[in-house]
Short mmCIF file of C-alpha atoms in Angstrom, two decimals:
data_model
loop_
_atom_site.label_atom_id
_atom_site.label_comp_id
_atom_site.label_asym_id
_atom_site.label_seq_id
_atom_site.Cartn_x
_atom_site.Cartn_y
_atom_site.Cartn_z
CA UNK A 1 76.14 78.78 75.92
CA UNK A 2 77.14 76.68 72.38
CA UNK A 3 76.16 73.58 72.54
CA UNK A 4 76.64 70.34 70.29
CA UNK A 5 75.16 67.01 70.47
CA UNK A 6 75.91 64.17 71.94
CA UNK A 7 75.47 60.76 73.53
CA UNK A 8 74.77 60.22 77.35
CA UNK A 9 74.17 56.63 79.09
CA UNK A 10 72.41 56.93 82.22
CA UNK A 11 72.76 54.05 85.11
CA UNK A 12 69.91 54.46 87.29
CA UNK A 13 71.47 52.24 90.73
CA UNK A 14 69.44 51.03 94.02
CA UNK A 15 69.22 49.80 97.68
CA UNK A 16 67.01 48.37 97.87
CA UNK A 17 67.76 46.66 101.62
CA UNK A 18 70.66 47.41 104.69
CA UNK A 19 71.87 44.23 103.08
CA UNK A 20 72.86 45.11 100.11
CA UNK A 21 75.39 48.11 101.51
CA UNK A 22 79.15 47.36 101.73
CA UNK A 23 80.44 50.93 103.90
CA UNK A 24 83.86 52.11 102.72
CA UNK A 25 86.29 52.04 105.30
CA UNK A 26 87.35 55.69 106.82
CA UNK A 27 88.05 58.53 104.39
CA UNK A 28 92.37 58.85 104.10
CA UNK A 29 91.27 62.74 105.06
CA UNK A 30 89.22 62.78 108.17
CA UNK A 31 86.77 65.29 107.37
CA UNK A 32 82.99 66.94 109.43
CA UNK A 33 79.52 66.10 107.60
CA UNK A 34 77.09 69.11 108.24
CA UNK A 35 73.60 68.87 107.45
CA UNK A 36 72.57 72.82 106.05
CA UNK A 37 69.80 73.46 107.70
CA UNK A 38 69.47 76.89 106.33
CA UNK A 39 68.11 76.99 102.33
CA UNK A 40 70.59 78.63 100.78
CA UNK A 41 70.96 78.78 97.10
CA UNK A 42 74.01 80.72 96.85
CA UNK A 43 75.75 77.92 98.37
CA UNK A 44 74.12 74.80 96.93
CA UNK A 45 74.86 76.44 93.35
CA UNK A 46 78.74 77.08 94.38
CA UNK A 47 79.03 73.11 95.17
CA UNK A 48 76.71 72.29 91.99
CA UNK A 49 79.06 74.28 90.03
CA UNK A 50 82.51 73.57 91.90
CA UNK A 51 81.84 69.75 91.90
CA UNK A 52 80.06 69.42 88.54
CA UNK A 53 82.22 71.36 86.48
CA UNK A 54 84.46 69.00 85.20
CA UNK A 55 81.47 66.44 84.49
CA UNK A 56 79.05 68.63 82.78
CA UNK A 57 76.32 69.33 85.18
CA UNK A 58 75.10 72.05 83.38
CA UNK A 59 71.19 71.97 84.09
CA UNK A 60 70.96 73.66 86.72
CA UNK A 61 73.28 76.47 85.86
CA UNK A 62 70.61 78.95 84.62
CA UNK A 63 67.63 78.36 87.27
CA UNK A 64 67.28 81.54 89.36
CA UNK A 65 67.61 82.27 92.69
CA UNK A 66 63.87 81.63 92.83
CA UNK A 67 64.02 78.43 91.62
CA UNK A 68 66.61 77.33 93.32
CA UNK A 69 65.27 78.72 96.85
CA UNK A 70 62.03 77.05 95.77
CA UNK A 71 63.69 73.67 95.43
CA UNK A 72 66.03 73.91 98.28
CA UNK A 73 63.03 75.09 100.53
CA UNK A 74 60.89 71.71 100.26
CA UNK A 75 61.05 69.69 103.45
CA UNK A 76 62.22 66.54 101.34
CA UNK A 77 65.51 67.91 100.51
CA UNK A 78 68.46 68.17 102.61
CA UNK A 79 72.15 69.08 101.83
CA UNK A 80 74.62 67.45 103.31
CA UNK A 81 78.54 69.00 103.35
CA UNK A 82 82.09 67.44 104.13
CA UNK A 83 84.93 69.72 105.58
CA UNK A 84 88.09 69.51 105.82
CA UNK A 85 89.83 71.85 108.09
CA UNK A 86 86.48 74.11 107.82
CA UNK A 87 86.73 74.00 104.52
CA UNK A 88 84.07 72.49 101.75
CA UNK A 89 85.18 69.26 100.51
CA UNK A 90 81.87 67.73 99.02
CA UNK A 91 78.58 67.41 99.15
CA UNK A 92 75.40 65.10 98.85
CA UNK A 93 71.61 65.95 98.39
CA UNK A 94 68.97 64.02 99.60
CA UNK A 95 65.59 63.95 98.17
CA UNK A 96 62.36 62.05 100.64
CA UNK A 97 60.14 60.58 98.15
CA UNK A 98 56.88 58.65 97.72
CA UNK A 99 57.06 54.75 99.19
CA UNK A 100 60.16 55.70 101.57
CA UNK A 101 62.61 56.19 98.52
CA UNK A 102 65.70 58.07 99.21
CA UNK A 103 67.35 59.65 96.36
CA UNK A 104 70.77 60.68 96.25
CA UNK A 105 70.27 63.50 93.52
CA UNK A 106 73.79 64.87 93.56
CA UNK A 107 77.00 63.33 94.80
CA UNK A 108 80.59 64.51 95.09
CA UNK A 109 84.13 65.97 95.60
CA UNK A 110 85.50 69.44 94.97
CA UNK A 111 88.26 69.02 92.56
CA UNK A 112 91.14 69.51 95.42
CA UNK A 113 89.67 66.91 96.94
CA UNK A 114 89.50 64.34 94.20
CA UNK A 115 91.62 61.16 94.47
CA UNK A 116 92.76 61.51 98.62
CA UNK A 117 90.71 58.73 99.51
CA UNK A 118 87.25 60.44 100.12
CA UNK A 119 84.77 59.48 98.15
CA UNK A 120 83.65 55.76 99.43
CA UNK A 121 83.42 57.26 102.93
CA UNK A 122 81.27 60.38 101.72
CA UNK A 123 79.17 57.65 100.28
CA UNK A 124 78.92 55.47 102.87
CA UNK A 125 77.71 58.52 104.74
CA UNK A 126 75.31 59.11 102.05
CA UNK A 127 73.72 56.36 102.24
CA UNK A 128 73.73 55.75 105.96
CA UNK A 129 71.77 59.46 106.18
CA UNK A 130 69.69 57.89 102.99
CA UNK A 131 68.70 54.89 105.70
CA UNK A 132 68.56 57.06 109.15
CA UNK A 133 65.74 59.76 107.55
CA UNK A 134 62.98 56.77 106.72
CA UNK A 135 64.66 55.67 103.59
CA UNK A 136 63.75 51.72 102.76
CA UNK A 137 65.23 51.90 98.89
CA UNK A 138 67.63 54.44 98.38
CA UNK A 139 68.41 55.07 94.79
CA UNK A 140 70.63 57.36 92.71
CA UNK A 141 71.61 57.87 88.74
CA UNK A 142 75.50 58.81 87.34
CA UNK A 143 76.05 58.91 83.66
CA UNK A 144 79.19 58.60 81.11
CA UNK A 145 79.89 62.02 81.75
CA UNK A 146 80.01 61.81 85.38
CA UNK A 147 83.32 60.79 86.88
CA UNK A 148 85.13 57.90 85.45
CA UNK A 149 85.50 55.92 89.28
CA UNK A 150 81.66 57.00 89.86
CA UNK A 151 79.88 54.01 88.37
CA UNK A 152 82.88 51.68 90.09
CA UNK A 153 82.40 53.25 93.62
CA UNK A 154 78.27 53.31 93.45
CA UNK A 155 79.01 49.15 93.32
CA UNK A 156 81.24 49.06 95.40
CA UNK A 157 78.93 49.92 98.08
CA UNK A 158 76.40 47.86 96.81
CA UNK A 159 74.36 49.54 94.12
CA UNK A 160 72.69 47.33 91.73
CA UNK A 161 71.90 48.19 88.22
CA UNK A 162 67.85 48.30 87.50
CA UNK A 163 67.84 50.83 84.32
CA UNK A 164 70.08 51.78 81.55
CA UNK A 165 69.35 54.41 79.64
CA UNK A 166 71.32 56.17 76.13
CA UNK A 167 69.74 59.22 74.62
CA UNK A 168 70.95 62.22 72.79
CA UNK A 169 71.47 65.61 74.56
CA UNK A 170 72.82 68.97 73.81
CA UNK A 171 76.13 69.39 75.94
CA UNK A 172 78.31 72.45 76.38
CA UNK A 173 80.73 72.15 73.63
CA UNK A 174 83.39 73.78 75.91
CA UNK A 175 84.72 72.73 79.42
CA UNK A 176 82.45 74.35 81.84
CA UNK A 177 84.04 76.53 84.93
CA UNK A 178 82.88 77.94 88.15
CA UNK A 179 83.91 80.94 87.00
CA UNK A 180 85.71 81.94 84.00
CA UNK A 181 89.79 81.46 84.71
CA UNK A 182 89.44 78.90 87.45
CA UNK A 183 90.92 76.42 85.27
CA UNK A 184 93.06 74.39 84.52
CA UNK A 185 91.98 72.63 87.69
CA UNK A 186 95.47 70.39 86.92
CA UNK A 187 97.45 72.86 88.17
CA UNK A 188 95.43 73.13 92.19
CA UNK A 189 97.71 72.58 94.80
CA UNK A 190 96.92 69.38 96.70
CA UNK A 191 95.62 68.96 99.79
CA UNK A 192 98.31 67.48 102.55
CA UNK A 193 96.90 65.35 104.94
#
Protein backbone atom coordinates (compact mmCIF):
# COMPACT_ATOMS: atom_id res chain seq x y z
CA UNK A 1 0.00 0.00 0.00
CA UNK A 2 1.58 3.78 -1.06
CA UNK A 3 1.42 5.86 1.43
CA UNK A 4 2.12 9.73 1.93
CA UNK A 5 2.20 11.83 4.92
CA UNK A 6 0.03 13.62 6.61
CA UNK A 7 -1.61 15.41 9.52
CA UNK A 8 -4.16 13.70 11.97
CA UNK A 9 -5.85 15.51 15.15
CA UNK A 10 -7.03 13.12 17.58
CA UNK A 11 -10.03 14.10 20.20
CA UNK A 12 -9.78 11.75 22.92
CA UNK A 13 -13.82 12.31 24.55
CA UNK A 14 -15.27 10.97 28.08
CA UNK A 15 -18.14 10.05 30.52
CA UNK A 16 -17.21 10.38 32.95
CA UNK A 17 -20.85 10.12 35.00
CA UNK A 18 -24.80 8.93 33.86
CA UNK A 19 -25.03 12.68 34.08
CA UNK A 20 -23.25 13.79 31.61
CA UNK A 21 -25.23 11.51 28.75
CA UNK A 22 -27.91 13.23 26.61
CA UNK A 23 -29.60 9.71 24.63
CA UNK A 24 -30.60 10.47 21.05
CA UNK A 25 -34.07 10.03 20.48
CA UNK A 26 -35.10 6.70 18.35
CA UNK A 27 -33.12 5.87 15.21
CA UNK A 28 -35.54 7.17 11.85
CA UNK A 29 -34.74 3.21 10.86
CA UNK A 30 -35.77 0.96 13.64
CA UNK A 31 -33.11 -1.46 13.63
CA UNK A 32 -31.93 -5.05 16.26
CA UNK A 33 -28.57 -4.60 18.39
CA UNK A 34 -26.89 -8.13 18.70
CA UNK A 35 -24.15 -8.68 20.97
CA UNK A 36 -21.63 -11.49 18.88
CA UNK A 37 -20.99 -13.73 21.20
CA UNK A 38 -19.03 -15.90 18.92
CA UNK A 39 -15.15 -14.43 18.10
CA UNK A 40 -15.20 -14.15 14.75
CA UNK A 41 -12.63 -12.30 12.82
CA UNK A 42 -13.95 -12.74 9.47
CA UNK A 43 -16.78 -10.69 10.46
CA UNK A 44 -15.34 -8.00 12.73
CA UNK A 45 -12.77 -7.28 9.75
CA UNK A 46 -15.83 -7.04 7.10
CA UNK A 47 -17.45 -4.15 9.45
CA UNK A 48 -13.79 -2.66 10.18
CA UNK A 49 -13.37 -2.50 6.55
CA UNK A 50 -17.08 -1.74 5.32
CA UNK A 51 -17.47 1.09 7.93
CA UNK A 52 -13.90 2.46 7.92
CA UNK A 53 -13.30 2.65 4.42
CA UNK A 54 -14.24 5.91 3.60
CA UNK A 55 -12.39 7.33 6.84
CA UNK A 56 -9.12 5.65 6.58
CA UNK A 57 -9.06 2.99 9.16
CA UNK A 58 -6.37 1.31 7.72
CA UNK A 59 -4.48 -0.27 10.84
CA UNK A 60 -5.94 -3.01 11.19
CA UNK A 61 -6.15 -4.07 7.61
CA UNK A 62 -3.03 -6.31 7.58
CA UNK A 63 -3.27 -8.13 11.16
CA UNK A 64 -3.94 -11.85 10.53
CA UNK A 65 -6.49 -13.99 11.33
CA UNK A 66 -4.39 -14.78 14.39
CA UNK A 67 -4.25 -11.55 15.56
CA UNK A 68 -7.39 -10.67 15.07
CA UNK A 69 -8.90 -14.00 16.77
CA UNK A 70 -6.41 -13.18 19.53
CA UNK A 71 -7.92 -9.76 20.10
CA UNK A 72 -11.47 -10.61 19.54
CA UNK A 73 -11.03 -13.67 21.97
CA UNK A 74 -10.20 -11.52 25.26
CA UNK A 75 -13.12 -11.44 27.66
CA UNK A 76 -12.95 -7.49 27.68
CA UNK A 77 -14.09 -7.09 24.22
CA UNK A 78 -17.46 -7.38 22.90
CA UNK A 79 -18.99 -6.51 19.45
CA UNK A 80 -21.99 -5.14 19.25
CA UNK A 81 -24.15 -5.12 15.63
CA UNK A 82 -27.29 -3.10 14.33
CA UNK A 83 -29.67 -4.72 11.67
CA UNK A 84 -31.88 -3.63 9.66
CA UNK A 85 -34.17 -6.07 8.10
CA UNK A 86 -31.39 -8.85 9.09
CA UNK A 87 -29.09 -7.03 7.54
CA UNK A 88 -25.67 -5.30 9.08
CA UNK A 89 -26.12 -1.72 9.56
CA UNK A 90 -23.26 -0.83 12.11
CA UNK A 91 -21.37 -1.73 14.68
CA UNK A 92 -19.64 -0.77 18.09
CA UNK A 93 -16.74 -2.46 20.10
CA UNK A 94 -16.41 -2.38 23.56
CA UNK A 95 -13.22 -2.72 25.38
CA UNK A 96 -13.46 -3.49 29.79
CA UNK A 97 -10.51 -1.80 31.11
CA UNK A 98 -8.56 -1.10 34.30
CA UNK A 99 -10.61 1.35 37.00
CA UNK A 100 -14.13 0.41 35.30
CA UNK A 101 -13.27 2.35 31.98
CA UNK A 102 -15.32 1.50 29.04
CA UNK A 103 -13.89 2.21 25.75
CA UNK A 104 -15.73 2.56 22.71
CA UNK A 105 -12.77 1.50 20.31
CA UNK A 106 -14.71 1.54 17.07
CA UNK A 107 -17.98 3.20 16.19
CA UNK A 108 -20.19 3.29 13.12
CA UNK A 109 -22.48 3.03 10.02
CA UNK A 110 -22.13 1.01 6.84
CA UNK A 111 -22.14 3.46 4.08
CA UNK A 112 -25.99 2.58 3.01
CA UNK A 113 -26.75 3.42 6.16
CA UNK A 114 -25.14 6.79 6.53
CA UNK A 115 -27.35 9.90 6.93
CA UNK A 116 -31.11 7.91 7.72
CA UNK A 117 -31.07 9.02 11.11
CA UNK A 118 -29.00 6.21 12.86
CA UNK A 119 -26.18 7.16 14.30
CA UNK A 120 -27.22 9.13 17.73
CA UNK A 121 -29.39 6.10 18.57
CA UNK A 122 -26.47 3.51 17.82
CA UNK A 123 -24.65 5.72 20.21
CA UNK A 124 -26.90 6.09 22.72
CA UNK A 125 -26.89 2.31 22.68
CA UNK A 126 -23.25 2.40 22.89
CA UNK A 127 -22.99 3.99 25.63
CA UNK A 128 -25.91 2.62 27.57
CA UNK A 129 -24.06 -1.11 26.97
CA UNK A 130 -20.69 1.07 27.95
CA UNK A 131 -22.74 1.79 31.50
CA UNK A 132 -24.79 -1.72 31.88
CA UNK A 133 -21.25 -4.01 31.66
CA UNK A 134 -19.53 -2.10 34.94
CA UNK A 135 -18.47 0.90 33.01
CA UNK A 136 -18.11 4.18 35.50
CA UNK A 137 -16.10 6.46 32.68
CA UNK A 138 -16.68 5.46 29.34
CA UNK A 139 -14.35 7.01 26.89
CA UNK A 140 -13.69 6.94 23.14
CA UNK A 141 -11.22 8.85 20.44
CA UNK A 142 -12.41 10.07 16.56
CA UNK A 143 -9.97 12.01 14.53
CA UNK A 144 -10.09 14.57 11.37
CA UNK A 145 -10.28 11.73 9.24
CA UNK A 146 -13.12 10.13 10.84
CA UNK A 147 -16.54 11.27 9.72
CA UNK A 148 -17.21 14.90 9.44
CA UNK A 149 -20.74 14.69 11.94
CA UNK A 150 -18.54 12.28 14.31
CA UNK A 151 -16.94 14.84 16.59
CA UNK A 152 -20.60 16.82 16.51
CA UNK A 153 -22.62 13.64 17.50
CA UNK A 154 -19.89 12.32 20.32
CA UNK A 155 -21.14 15.97 22.07
CA UNK A 156 -24.12 15.73 21.44
CA UNK A 157 -24.50 12.94 23.75
CA UNK A 158 -22.40 14.40 26.14
CA UNK A 159 -18.74 13.73 25.48
CA UNK A 160 -16.38 16.14 26.87
CA UNK A 161 -13.06 16.96 25.42
CA UNK A 162 -9.96 15.90 27.92
CA UNK A 163 -7.04 15.47 25.14
CA UNK A 164 -6.16 16.82 21.82
CA UNK A 165 -3.71 15.44 20.04
CA UNK A 166 -1.94 16.43 16.14
CA UNK A 167 0.83 14.22 14.90
CA UNK A 168 2.08 13.13 11.58
CA UNK A 169 1.15 9.70 10.08
CA UNK A 170 1.58 7.82 6.92
CA UNK A 171 -2.00 7.51 5.26
CA UNK A 172 -3.05 5.55 2.21
CA UNK A 173 -2.57 7.96 -0.53
CA UNK A 174 -5.60 6.38 -2.34
CA UNK A 175 -9.28 5.90 -1.18
CA UNK A 176 -9.33 2.65 0.57
CA UNK A 177 -12.19 -0.12 -0.43
CA UNK A 178 -13.58 -3.25 0.98
CA UNK A 179 -12.72 -4.74 -1.91
CA UNK A 180 -11.38 -3.45 -5.04
CA UNK A 181 -14.57 -2.08 -7.35
CA UNK A 182 -16.96 -1.51 -4.49
CA UNK A 183 -16.77 2.05 -5.09
CA UNK A 184 -17.98 4.75 -5.79
CA UNK A 185 -20.05 4.23 -2.67
CA UNK A 186 -22.14 7.54 -4.23
CA UNK A 187 -23.79 5.59 -6.47
CA UNK A 188 -25.48 2.70 -3.45
CA UNK A 189 -28.99 2.58 -3.63
CA UNK A 190 -30.60 3.93 -0.46
CA UNK A 191 -32.19 2.30 2.03
CA UNK A 192 -36.26 2.98 2.15
CA UNK A 193 -37.62 3.03 5.38
Amino acid sequence: MAQMEGTVTIWHLELSDPEQFTAAGPSALPYELIRSEIPQPELNRFLYASVGADWTWYMRLNWTYAQWLEDLSRPQVSTWIAYVRGTPAGYFELEEQAEAAVEIRYFGLLPRFIGRGMGGALLSDAVRTAWSLGGKRVWLHTCSLDHPAALGNYQARGFRLFDTQQHREQLPDHPLEPWPGAYPRRKLTPVSR
